[in-house]
Amino acid sequence: MKVGELIRNFKARDSKDVLLRSPLWSDIDDFLHFINSLVDEGADILANTKRTREEEVDFVSRLITNIERNRMISVVAEVEGHLIGHVEVTKKVGYASHVGLLGISVLKDYRDIGIGQELMKEAETQAKNLGVEII
């Protein structure tokens, strides 16, 4: 996986055009809106407080570094130029290097139309390319 790689397009069940791709540096503000929207709705995610732009710069920096070093895969779902979903699989190390840890989220207004399913399918495909056998 390469940073900014276009992966594929598909139509969601509500006929929205969805682009799957790997993250870019220019996604910082979209990632900030994404995580803070999930926090606002009380989604079941690790974060429970809103992030600052500085924190999101650090997050995207780590994300891109780990992608470049083949330590993880990360796929964003984009609709009309906005990040509306994200999945990542982080490869464990040592004896557990065949195992990947999964994180996945989709904004509330885009749930139940197949976007999460497509993100999962792509995560499985990309994780195999990373040598992950178990997610």
PDB file of C-alpha atoms in Angstrom, residues 3 6 20 26 57 62 65 68 81 87 90-91 94 109 124 131-133:
ATOM      1  CA  VAL A   3       0.177   6.779   0.635  1.00  0.00           C
ATOM      2  CA  LEU A   6      -6.539   5.072  -5.226  1.00  0.00           C
ATOM      3  CA  LEU A  20     -11.731   3.956  -1.339  1.00  0.00           C
ATOM      4  CA  SER A  26      -4.200  16.771   3.013  1.00  0.00           C
ATOM      5  CA  VAL A  57      -1.471  16.251  12.703  1.00  0.00           C
ATOM      6  CA  ARG A  62       1.976   8.314  12.605  1.00  0.00           C
ATOM      7  CA  THR A  65       4.778   6.694   8.676  1.00  0.00           C
ATOM      8  CA  GLU A  68       5.256   3.683   4.507  1.00  0.00           C
ATOM      9  CA  GLY A  81     -14.635  14.783  -1.492  1.00  0.00           C
ATOM     10  CA  VAL A  87     -10.513   1.304   8.502  1.00  0.00           C
ATOM     11  CA  THR A  90      -2.023  -2.606  12.429  1.00  0.00           C
ATOM     12  CA  LYS A  91       0.355  -5.546  12.150  1.00  0.00           C
ATOM     13  CA  GLY A  94       7.419 -10.836  16.671  1.00  0.00           C
ATOM     14  CA  ASP A 109     -25.251   9.533   8.132  1.00  0.00           C
ATOM     15  CA  GLU A 124      -8.949  -8.027   4.546  1.00  0.00           C
ATOM     16  CA  GLY A 131       1.297 -10.695   5.673  1.00  0.00           C
ATOM     17  CA  VAL A 132      -1.555 -10.551   8.183  1.00  0.00           C
ATOM     18  CA  GLU A 133      -3.442 -13.859   8.441  1.00  0.00           C
TER      19      GLU A 133
END
